[in-house]
CSV table of C-alpha atoms in Angstrom, one decimal:
chain,number,residue,atom,x,y,z
A,74,MET,CA,-14.6,-25.0,-0.8
A,75,ASN,CA,-17.4,-24.7,-3.3
A,76,ASP,CA,-18.3,-21.0,-3.3
A,77,PHE,CA,-17.2,-17.5,-2.5
A,78,PRO,CA,-19.7,-15.4,-0.5
A,79,SER,CA,-19.7,-12.1,-2.4
A,80,SER,CA,-22.8,-10.4,-1.1
A,81,LYS,CA,-22.6,-7.9,1.8
A,82,PHE,CA,-25.3,-9.9,3.6
A,83,ASP,CA,-23.6,-13.3,3.3
A,84,ARG,CA,-20.2,-11.9,4.3
A,85,GLY,CA,-21.8,-9.9,7.1
A,86,LYS,CA,-23.2,-13.2,8.5
A,87,ILE,CA,-19.8,-14.8,8.6
A,88,PHE,CA,-18.2,-11.8,10.3
A,89,ALA,CA,-21.0,-11.8,12.8
A,90,LYS,CA,-20.6,-15.5,13.5
A,91,THR,CA,-16.8,-15.0,13.9
A,92,GLY,CA,-17.3,-12.2,16.3
A,93,PHE,CA,-19.8,-14.3,18.3
A,94,LYS,CA,-17.3,-17.1,18.6
A,95,VAL,CA,-14.5,-14.8,19.8
A,96,GLY,CA,-16.8,-13.2,22.4
A,97,THR,CA,-18.1,-16.6,23.6
A,98,ASN,CA,-14.6,-18.2,23.9
A,99,TYR,CA,-13.3,-15.4,26.0
A,100,ALA,CA,-16.4,-15.1,28.1
A,101,LYS,CA,-16.2,-18.9,28.9
A,102,HIS,CA,-12.5,-18.5,29.8
A,103,TYR,CA,-13.3,-15.7,32.1
A,104,LEU,CA,-16.0,-17.7,33.9
A,105,LYS,CA,-13.8,-20.7,34.1
A,106,SER,CA,-10.9,-18.7,35.6
A,107,ILE,CA,-13.2,-17.3,38.2
A,108,ALA,CA,-14.5,-20.7,39.2
A,109,SER,CA,-11.2,-22.6,39.2
A,110,GLY,CA,-8.7,-19.9,39.8
A,111,ASN,CA,-6.9,-20.6,36.6
A,112,GLY,CA,-7.3,-21.1,32.8
A,113,ASP,CA,-5.1,-22.0,29.9
A,114,LYS,CA,-4.9,-18.7,28.1
A,115,LYS,CA,-2.5,-20.1,25.4
A,116,ALA,CA,-4.9,-22.9,24.5
A,117,LEU,CA,-7.7,-20.3,24.4
A,118,HIS,CA,-5.8,-18.0,22.0
A,119,LYS,CA,-5.0,-21.0,19.8
A,120,GLN,CA,-8.5,-22.3,19.7
A,121,THR,CA,-10.0,-18.9,19.0
A,122,ALA,CA,-7.4,-18.2,16.3
A,123,GLU,CA,-8.2,-21.5,14.5
A,124,GLU,CA,-11.9,-20.7,14.6
A,125,VAL,CA,-11.3,-17.1,13.2
A,126,PHE,CA,-9.0,-18.5,10.5
A,127,SER,CA,-11.6,-21.0,9.5
A,128,GLU,CA,-14.3,-18.4,9.0
A,129,PHE,CA,-11.9,-15.9,7.4
A,130,SER,CA,-10.9,-18.6,4.9
A,131,LYS,CA,-14.5,-18.6,3.7
A,132,LEU,CA,-14.3,-14.9,3.1
A,133,ARG,CA,-10.8,-14.7,1.6
A,134,GLY,CA,-10.0,-11.3,0.2
A,135,THR,CA,-9.9,-8.5,2.8
A,136,ALA,CA,-10.4,-10.8,5.8
A,137,LEU,CA,-7.4,-12.9,5.0
A,138,LYS,CA,-5.3,-9.9,4.1
A,139,ILE,CA,-5.8,-8.7,7.6
A,140,ALA,CA,-4.9,-12.1,9.0
A,141,GLN,CA,-1.8,-12.0,6.8
A,142,SER,CA,-0.7,-8.6,8.2
A,143,PHE,CA,-1.1,-9.9,11.8
A,144,SER,CA,1.0,-13.0,11.1
A,145,ILE,CA,3.9,-10.6,10.2
A,146,ASP,CA,3.4,-8.2,13.0
A,147,GLN,CA,3.9,-10.7,15.8
A,148,GLY,CA,3.5,-9.0,19.1
A,149,PHE,CA,0.4,-7.1,18.0
A,150,LEU,CA,-1.6,-10.2,18.8
A,151,PRO,CA,-0.8,-13.1,21.2
A,152,ASP,CA,1.9,-15.4,19.9
A,153,GLU,CA,-0.5,-18.3,19.5
A,154,PHE,CA,-2.9,-16.2,17.4
A,155,ALA,CA,-0.1,-14.9,15.1
A,156,GLU,CA,1.2,-18.4,14.6
A,157,VAL,CA,-2.1,-19.7,13.3
A,158,MET,CA,-2.6,-16.6,11.1
A,159,THR,CA,0.6,-17.5,9.2
A,160,LYS,CA,-1.6,-20.0,7.3
A,161,ALA,CA,-3.2,-17.0,5.6
A,162,GLN,CA,0.1,-16.6,3.6
A,163,TYR,CA,-0.2,-19.6,1.5
A,164,SER,CA,-2.5,-22.3,3.0
A,165,VAL,CA,-6.2,-21.5,2.3
A,166,PRO,CA,-8.9,-23.9,1.1
A,167,PRO,CA,-9.1,-23.5,-2.7
A,168,ILE,CA,-12.3,-22.8,-4.7
A,169,ASN,CA,-13.7,-25.8,-6.7
A,170,ARG,CA,-12.4,-26.9,-10.1
A,171,SER,CA,-15.5,-26.0,-12.1
A,172,LEU,CA,-15.4,-22.4,-10.9
A,173,VAL,CA,-11.7,-22.2,-11.8
A,174,ARG,CA,-12.6,-23.5,-15.3
A,175,SER,CA,-15.4,-20.9,-15.8
A,176,ILE,CA,-13.2,-18.0,-14.6
A,177,ILE,CA,-10.5,-18.9,-17.1
A,178,LYS,CA,-13.1,-19.2,-19.9
A,179,LYS,CA,-14.6,-15.8,-19.0
A,180,GLU,CA,-11.2,-14.0,-18.7
A,181,LEU,CA,-9.1,-15.7,-21.4
A,182,GLY,CA,-11.9,-16.7,-23.8
A,183,SER,CA,-11.4,-20.4,-23.8
A,184,TYR,CA,-11.4,-23.3,-21.2
A,185,PRO,CA,-8.0,-24.3,-19.8
A,186,GLU,CA,-7.8,-27.5,-21.7
A,187,GLN,CA,-8.0,-25.5,-24.9
A,188,LEU,CA,-5.5,-22.8,-23.9
A,189,PHE,CA,-2.8,-24.9,-22.3
A,190,LYS,CA,-0.9,-28.1,-23.2
A,191,SER,CA,-1.6,-29.2,-19.6
A,192,PHE,CA,-3.4,-27.5,-16.7
A,193,ASP,CA,-3.5,-28.9,-13.1
A,194,SER,CA,-7.0,-28.3,-11.8
A,195,GLN,CA,-5.8,-28.8,-8.3
A,196,ALA,CA,-4.4,-25.5,-6.9
A,197,MET,CA,-0.8,-25.7,-5.8
A,198,ALA,CA,-1.3,-22.7,-3.4
A,199,ALA,CA,-4.2,-20.6,-2.3
A,200,ALA,CA,-4.0,-17.3,-0.4
A,201,SER,CA,-6.1,-14.2,0.3
A,202,ILE,CA,-7.3,-13.0,-3.1
A,203,GLY,CA,-6.4,-15.8,-5.5
A,204,GLN,CA,-5.0,-19.3,-6.0
A,205,VAL,CA,-2.3,-20.6,-8.2
A,206,HIS,CA,-2.3,-23.6,-10.6
A,207,ARG,CA,0.6,-25.2,-12.5
A,208,ALA,CA,0.3,-25.4,-16.2
A,209,THR,CA,2.3,-25.8,-19.4
A,210,LEU,CA,2.0,-23.6,-22.4
A,211,LYS,CA,1.7,-25.3,-25.9
A,212,ASP,CA,5.3,-24.4,-26.6
A,213,GLY,CA,6.4,-26.4,-23.4
A,214,THR,CA,6.9,-23.4,-21.1
A,215,GLU,CA,6.2,-24.3,-17.5
A,216,VAL,CA,3.9,-21.6,-16.0
A,217,ALA,CA,2.0,-20.7,-12.8
A,218,VAL,CA,-1.5,-19.3,-13.4
A,219,LYS,CA,-3.0,-17.1,-10.6
A,220,ILE,CA,-6.7,-16.9,-10.6
A,221,GLN,CA,-8.5,-14.2,-8.6
A,222,TYR,CA,-11.5,-15.3,-6.5
A,223,PRO,CA,-14.7,-13.9,-8.0
A,224,GLY,CA,-16.1,-10.7,-6.5
A,225,VAL,CA,-13.1,-9.9,-4.4
A,226,ARG,CA,-12.7,-6.3,-5.5
A,227,ASP,CA,-16.4,-5.7,-5.0
A,228,THR,CA,-16.3,-6.8,-1.3
A,229,ILE,CA,-13.4,-4.6,-0.1
A,230,SER,CA,-15.3,-1.6,1.2
A,231,SER,CA,-18.0,-3.6,3.1
A,232,ASP,CA,-15.4,-6.0,4.5
A,233,ILE,CA,-13.3,-3.1,5.9
A,234,ALA,CA,-16.3,-1.8,7.8
A,235,LEU,CA,-17.1,-5.3,9.2
A,236,ALA,CA,-13.5,-6.1,10.0
A,237,LYS,CA,-13.0,-3.0,12.1
A,238,THR,CA,-15.7,-4.1,14.5
A,239,LEU,CA,-14.4,-7.7,14.8
A,240,LEU,CA,-10.7,-6.8,15.2
A,241,LYS,CA,-11.3,-4.4,18.0
A,242,ARG,CA,-12.4,-7.5,20.0
A,243,ILE,CA,-9.2,-9.4,19.2
A,244,ALA,CA,-6.5,-6.8,19.5
A,245,SER,CA,-5.1,-5.6,22.8
A,246,ASP,CA,-6.2,-2.3,24.3
A,247,SER,CA,-3.0,-0.6,23.3
A,248,ALA,CA,-3.0,-1.7,19.7
A,249,THR,CA,-3.9,0.6,16.9
A,250,ILE,CA,-5.8,-1.1,14.1
A,251,GLU,CA,-7.1,1.8,12.1
A,252,GLU,CA,-3.8,2.2,10.2
A,253,TYR,CA,-3.7,-1.5,9.3
A,254,ILE,CA,-7.3,-1.5,8.1
A,255,ASP,CA,-6.7,1.5,5.9
A,256,GLU,CA,-3.4,0.1,4.5
A,257,VAL,CA,-5.2,-3.2,3.7
A,258,LYS,CA,-7.9,-1.4,1.8
A,259,GLN,CA,-5.6,0.6,-0.4
A,260,THR,CA,-3.2,-2.3,-1.1
A,261,LEU,CA,-5.9,-4.8,-1.7
A,262,ILE,CA,-7.5,-2.6,-4.3
A,263,MET,CA,-4.1,-2.4,-6.0
A,264,GLU,CA,-3.5,-6.2,-5.7
A,265,THR,CA,-6.8,-7.0,-7.4
A,266,ASP,CA,-5.4,-5.6,-10.7
A,267,TYR,CA,-3.2,-8.4,-12.1
A,268,ILE,CA,-2.2,-6.3,-15.1
A,269,HIS,CA,-0.6,-3.9,-12.6
A,270,GLU,CA,1.1,-6.8,-10.9
A,271,GLY,CA,2.4,-8.2,-14.2
A,272,GLU,CA,4.0,-4.8,-15.1
A,273,SER,CA,5.6,-4.6,-11.6
A,274,MET,CA,6.9,-8.1,-12.1
A,275,GLU,CA,8.7,-7.1,-15.3
A,276,ARG,CA,10.2,-4.0,-13.7
A,277,PHE,CA,11.6,-6.1,-10.9
A,278,HIS,CA,13.0,-8.7,-13.3
A,279,GLU,CA,14.9,-5.9,-15.1
A,280,ARG,CA,16.2,-4.6,-11.8
A,281,PHE,CA,17.2,-7.7,-9.9
A,282,GLU,CA,17.5,-10.8,-12.1
A,283,SER,CA,21.0,-12.0,-11.2
A,284,GLU,CA,23.2,-14.9,-9.9
A,285,SER,CA,21.4,-14.6,-6.5
A,286,VAL,CA,17.9,-13.5,-7.4
A,287,VAL,CA,15.4,-14.9,-9.8
A,288,THR,CA,11.9,-13.6,-10.7
A,289,PRO,CA,9.1,-15.0,-12.8
A,290,ARG,CA,8.3,-13.5,-16.2
A,291,TRP,CA,4.9,-12.1,-17.0
A,292,ILE,CA,3.1,-13.9,-19.8
A,293,GLU,CA,1.0,-11.0,-20.9
A,294,GLU,CA,-1.1,-12.8,-23.6
A,295,TYR,CA,-2.4,-15.2,-21.0
A,296,SER,CA,-3.2,-12.5,-18.4
A,297,THR,CA,-6.1,-10.2,-17.6
A,298,GLU,CA,-7.0,-8.0,-14.6
A,299,ARG,CA,-8.2,-11.2,-12.8
A,300,VAL,CA,-5.9,-14.0,-14.3
A,301,LEU,CA,-2.1,-13.7,-14.1
A,302,THR,CA,0.1,-16.1,-15.9
A,303,MET,CA,3.9,-16.2,-15.2
A,304,THR,CA,6.8,-18.5,-15.7
A,305,TYR,CA,7.1,-21.2,-13.0
A,306,LEU,CA,9.8,-21.2,-10.3
A,307,GLU,CA,10.6,-24.3,-8.3
A,308,GLY,CA,11.6,-23.9,-4.7
A,309,GLN,CA,10.7,-23.9,-1.0
A,310,HIS,CA,8.9,-21.4,1.2
A,311,LEU,CA,10.4,-20.6,4.6
A,312,ASN,CA,8.4,-23.2,6.5
A,313,GLU,CA,9.2,-26.0,4.0
A,314,PHE,CA,12.8,-25.0,4.1
A,315,LEU,CA,13.0,-25.2,7.9
A,316,LYS,CA,11.3,-28.6,7.9
A,317,SER,CA,14.1,-29.9,5.8
A,318,ASP,CA,16.5,-29.4,8.8
A,319,PRO,CA,18.9,-27.1,7.0
A,320,SER,CA,22.4,-26.4,8.3
A,321,ASP,CA,23.3,-23.1,9.9
A,322,GLU,CA,25.3,-22.3,6.7
A,323,GLU,CA,22.2,-22.9,4.6
A,324,LYS,CA,20.1,-20.7,6.8
A,325,ASN,CA,22.7,-18.0,6.8
A,326,ARG,CA,22.9,-18.0,3.1
A,327,TYR,CA,19.1,-17.8,2.6
A,328,GLY,CA,18.9,-15.0,5.1
A,329,GLN,CA,21.7,-13.1,3.4
A,330,LEU,CA,19.8,-13.3,0.1
A,331,MET,CA,16.8,-11.8,1.8
A,332,TRP,CA,18.8,-9.1,3.5
A,333,ASP,CA,20.7,-8.1,0.4
A,334,PHE,CA,17.5,-8.0,-1.8
A,335,PHE,CA,16.0,-5.5,0.7
A,336,HIS,CA,19.1,-3.3,0.6
A,337,ASN,CA,19.6,-3.6,-3.1
A,338,GLN,CA,16.2,-1.9,-3.4
A,339,ILE,CA,17.5,0.9,-1.3
A,340,GLU,CA,20.7,1.1,-3.4
A,341,ASP,CA,18.5,1.7,-6.5
A,342,VAL,CA,17.6,5.1,-5.0
A,343,LEU,CA,21.0,6.2,-6.3
A,344,ASP,CA,19.5,5.8,-9.8
A,345,GLY,CA,16.3,7.6,-8.8
A,346,VAL,CA,14.2,4.5,-8.2
A,347,LEU,CA,12.1,4.5,-5.0
A,348,GLU,CA,9.9,1.5,-5.8
A,349,PHE,CA,9.9,-1.3,-3.2
A,350,HIS,CA,8.5,-4.8,-2.9
A,351,ALA,CA,6.2,-3.9,0.1
A,352,ASP,CA,4.9,-7.3,1.2
A,353,THR,CA,7.7,-9.1,3.1
A,354,HIS,CA,6.0,-12.2,4.2
A,355,PRO,CA,7.2,-15.8,3.6
A,356,GLY,CA,4.6,-16.7,1.1
A,357,ASN,CA,6.1,-14.2,-1.4
A,358,PHE,CA,9.6,-15.7,-1.4
A,359,LEU,CA,11.2,-19.1,-2.3
A,360,LEU,CA,14.6,-20.6,-2.0
A,361,THR,CA,14.9,-22.1,-5.5
A,362,THR,CA,16.3,-25.5,-6.4
A,363,ASP,CA,19.5,-23.8,-7.6
A,364,GLY,CA,20.0,-21.8,-4.4
A,365,LYS,CA,18.6,-18.4,-5.5
A,366,LEU,CA,16.1,-16.2,-3.8
A,367,GLY,CA,12.9,-16.4,-5.8
A,368,VAL,CA,10.6,-13.3,-5.5
A,369,ILE,CA,7.3,-14.5,-6.7
A,370,ASP,CA,4.5,-12.0,-5.9
A,371,TYR,CA,4.3,-8.4,-6.9
A,372,GLY,CA,0.8,-7.4,-6.0
A,373,CYS,CA,2.0,-4.9,-3.3
A,374,VAL,CA,4.6,-2.6,-4.7
A,375,LYS,CA,5.1,0.8,-3.1
A,376,THR,CA,6.8,3.9,-4.4
A,377,PHE,CA,7.9,6.2,-1.6
A,378,PRO,CA,8.2,10.0,-1.8
A,379,GLU,CA,11.8,11.0,-1.6
A,380,ASP,CA,11.3,13.4,1.3
A,381,PHE,CA,9.7,10.7,3.5
A,382,PHE,CA,12.3,8.1,2.4
A,383,TYR,CA,15.2,10.3,3.3
A,384,LYS,CA,13.8,11.0,6.8
A,385,TYR,CA,13.1,7.3,7.3
A,386,LEU,CA,16.6,6.3,6.4
A,387,MET,CA,18.0,9.1,8.6
A,388,LEU,CA,16.4,7.3,11.6
A,389,LEU,CA,19.2,4.7,11.3
A,390,PRO,CA,22.3,6.8,11.8
A,391,THR,CA,20.7,9.2,14.3
A,392,HIS,CA,19.7,6.2,16.5
A,393,LEU,CA,23.0,4.5,16.2
A,394,ASN,CA,24.7,7.7,17.2
A,395,ARG,CA,22.2,8.4,20.0
A,396,ASP,CA,21.8,11.9,18.6
A,397,GLU,CA,18.7,12.8,20.5
A,398,GLU,CA,18.4,16.3,19.1
A,399,ALA,CA,18.4,15.0,15.5
A,400,ILE,CA,16.0,12.2,16.6
A,401,LEU,CA,13.6,14.6,18.1
A,402,ASP,CA,13.6,16.7,15.0
A,403,LEU,CA,12.9,13.7,12.8
A,404,TYR,CA,10.1,12.5,15.1
A,405,ASN,CA,8.4,15.9,14.8
A,406,LYS,CA,8.8,16.0,11.0
A,407,LEU,CA,7.5,12.4,10.6
A,408,GLY,CA,4.5,13.0,12.8
A,409,VAL,CA,5.6,10.5,15.5
A,410,LEU,CA,5.2,13.3,18.1
A,411,LYS,CA,2.3,15.7,18.3
A,412,GLY,CA,3.7,17.9,21.1
A,413,ASP,CA,6.8,18.6,23.2
A,414,PRO,CA,7.9,15.6,25.2
A,415,LYS,CA,9.6,17.9,27.7
A,416,THR,CA,6.3,19.4,28.8
A,417,GLN,CA,3.7,16.8,27.9
A,418,PRO,CA,3.8,13.4,29.7
A,419,ARG,CA,2.0,11.6,26.9
A,420,GLU,CA,4.4,12.8,24.3
A,421,LYS,CA,7.3,11.9,26.6
A,422,GLN,CA,5.9,8.4,26.8
A,423,PHE,CA,5.8,8.1,23.0
A,424,TYR,CA,9.3,9.7,22.7
A,425,ASP,CA,11.0,7.3,25.1
A,426,PHE,CA,9.4,4.3,23.5
A,427,ALA,CA,10.3,5.3,20.0
A,428,LEU,CA,13.8,6.3,21.0
A,429,ASN,CA,14.6,2.9,22.6
A,430,TYR,CA,12.7,0.8,20.0
A,431,GLY,CA,14.4,2.7,17.2
A,432,PHE,CA,17.8,1.9,18.7
A,433,THR,CA,16.9,-1.8,19.1
A,434,PHE,CA,15.7,-1.8,15.4
A,435,ALA,CA,19.0,-0.2,14.3
A,436,LEU,CA,21.2,-2.7,16.2
A,437,PRO,CA,21.8,-5.1,13.3
A,438,TYR,CA,23.7,-2.2,11.6
A,439,LEU,CA,25.9,-1.4,14.6
A,440,GLU,CA,28.6,-4.1,13.8
A,441,ASP,CA,29.7,-5.8,10.6
A,442,SER,CA,27.5,-8.9,11.3
A,443,PHE,CA,24.4,-9.7,13.3
A,444,ASP,CA,22.8,-12.8,14.6
A,445,PHE,CA,19.0,-12.7,14.1
A,446,GLY,CA,18.8,-16.1,15.8
A,447,ASP,CA,19.7,-14.5,19.2
A,448,PRO,CA,16.6,-15.2,21.4
A,449,GLU,CA,17.3,-12.1,23.5
A,450,TYR,CA,17.0,-9.9,20.4
A,451,ARG,CA,13.8,-11.6,19.3
A,452,ASN,CA,12.3,-11.1,22.7
A,453,LEU,CA,13.3,-7.4,22.7
A,454,ILE,CA,11.5,-6.8,19.4
A,455,ARG,CA,8.4,-8.7,20.5
A,456,GLN,CA,8.2,-6.9,23.9
A,457,TYR,CA,8.5,-3.5,22.3
A,458,THR,CA,5.7,-4.4,19.9
A,459,LYS,CA,3.5,-5.7,22.6
A,460,ASN,CA,4.0,-2.8,24.9
A,461,ALA,CA,3.8,0.1,22.4
A,462,PRO,CA,2.0,3.1,24.0
A,463,ILE,CA,-0.4,3.4,21.1
A,464,THR,CA,-4.2,3.8,21.0
A,465,ASN,CA,-6.5,4.1,18.0
A,466,GLU,CA,-5.0,7.5,17.4
A,467,PRO,CA,-2.7,7.2,14.3
A,468,ARG,CA,0.9,8.2,14.8
A,469,GLY,CA,3.5,9.0,12.2
A,470,ASN,CA,3.5,9.6,8.5
A,471,LYS,CA,1.1,7.4,6.6
A,472,HIS,CA,4.0,5.9,4.6
A,473,PHE,CA,5.3,4.3,7.8
A,474,ILE,CA,2.5,1.7,7.3
A,475,TYR,CA,4.4,0.4,4.3
A,476,SER,CA,8.0,1.0,5.3
A,477,THR,CA,7.5,-0.7,8.7
A,478,ARG,CA,5.7,-3.6,7.0
A,479,VAL,CA,8.7,-4.2,4.7
A,480,HIS,CA,11.4,-3.7,7.4
A,481,LEU,CA,9.7,-5.5,10.3
A,482,GLY,CA,8.6,-8.3,7.9
A,483,LEU,CA,12.3,-8.8,7.0
A,484,TYR,CA,13.3,-9.0,10.6
A,485,HIS,CA,10.7,-11.5,11.5
A,486,PHE,CA,11.6,-13.6,8.5
A,487,LEU,CA,15.3,-13.6,9.6
A,488,MET,CA,14.5,-14.3,13.2
A,489,LYS,CA,12.3,-17.3,12.3
A,490,LEU,CA,15.1,-18.4,10.0
A,491,GLY,CA,17.7,-17.9,12.8
A,492,ALA,CA,20.2,-16.4,10.3
A,493,LYS,CA,23.5,-14.6,11.0
A,494,ILE,CA,23.9,-11.8,8.5
A,495,GLU,CA,26.8,-9.8,7.2
A,496,THR,CA,25.7,-6.1,7.4
A,497,LYS,CA,28.7,-4.0,6.6
A,498,GLU,CA,27.9,-3.6,2.9
A,499,SER,CA,24.2,-2.7,3.6
A,500,ARG,CA,25.3,-0.1,6.1
A,501,GLU,CA,27.5,1.5,3.4
A,502,ILE,CA,24.6,1.4,1.0
A,503,VAL,CA,22.4,3.4,3.4
A,504,GLU,CA,25.2,5.9,4.0
A,505,SER,CA,25.7,6.4,0.2
A,506,VAL,CA,22.0,6.9,-0.5
A,507,LEU,CA,21.8,9.5,2.4
A,508,ALA,CA,24.9,11.3,1.1
A,509,GLN,CA,23.5,11.6,-2.4
A,510,ILE,CA,20.1,12.8,-1.3
A,511,GLU,CA,21.7,15.4,0.9
A,512,GLU,CA,23.6,16.8,-2.1
A,513,ARG,CA,20.3,17.3,-4.1
């Protein structure tokens, strides 16, 4: 990949081309199904997804961030589409070497061969807004250098407008895309500031570095808003780990590390910290060579208001206890409902869906252990997502966009891993946090 289309006109042409491909593919399928009485819908979804990913890879930035979100929220799109979109997490064609060299010169003041003892000009990973290169500092420290694609921040607003039109052609009629688009816009603006990410990285290091979790360290003197240098972690992403044919014991251990990291963030609320790693997709985590959970990306970090977070956590015990009066009260306070489900059929539809989905989501906490590899549970989650009674009308507090992304991303990670998790301690953490908040 030799360039990055940064003008509104150039990027608009790619969006338009992608939209034309999507429309043409589905139109051809429709005509074929009429003529022959059948059509391979799965093959159609996969072909269309590959073509969309190919075009979005040229755009990077906002377009790939949207693809990344859809790869997590499986059920929102056809399975074949979501599977292809997982490549947006860490498998994007890199920009060329000369451009990398010029970006480093502009941001850090010298070319990489002058700054580093060694610098691999071949990217080790490339994702939505930047790509990562291995390097060695002159003192011998092994580092990873993340380089932001040029012009990404300047393209966000125009991409959002263009993406809305395209994604309405791809998503099902019942899917709401406005919340995802708005969430992408806000988080992408934040993620294009690598100084902000470096500071977040250091805070998480102080909070979580332990015998089970490892984080990179920010190398501030080799970083700017568009170049981020951090210590290097060796390990495997989820897909690489699964390809190694791990044992059930290994998968359970990896899953437990993920589960505990999520709930240890909740436990920090006891110390007044409501800051969360808000991008639970496989490209942001590693199983390191010494068996630790490596948390390697801090571009999307979210601080929740205490009032929202308390109500969000309260959804767990109220659903487990089937306390419908308390559930109804929370749904009203969180904006899930916009009327009385007893008198308004539309609100009754939303209430029934949320009640049953909420209970399904709470099931892992019901006993002391839970098997995320159970295909029946995976199918339940997927079917609820596919059949959500949602239109383009936003529902729920805006912070649901982040909390759901974190929590649902965790569940999809564990389901793909097929891990059995011990949940007793995490349930006690939630109970302790709720008790403390109630006392305030």
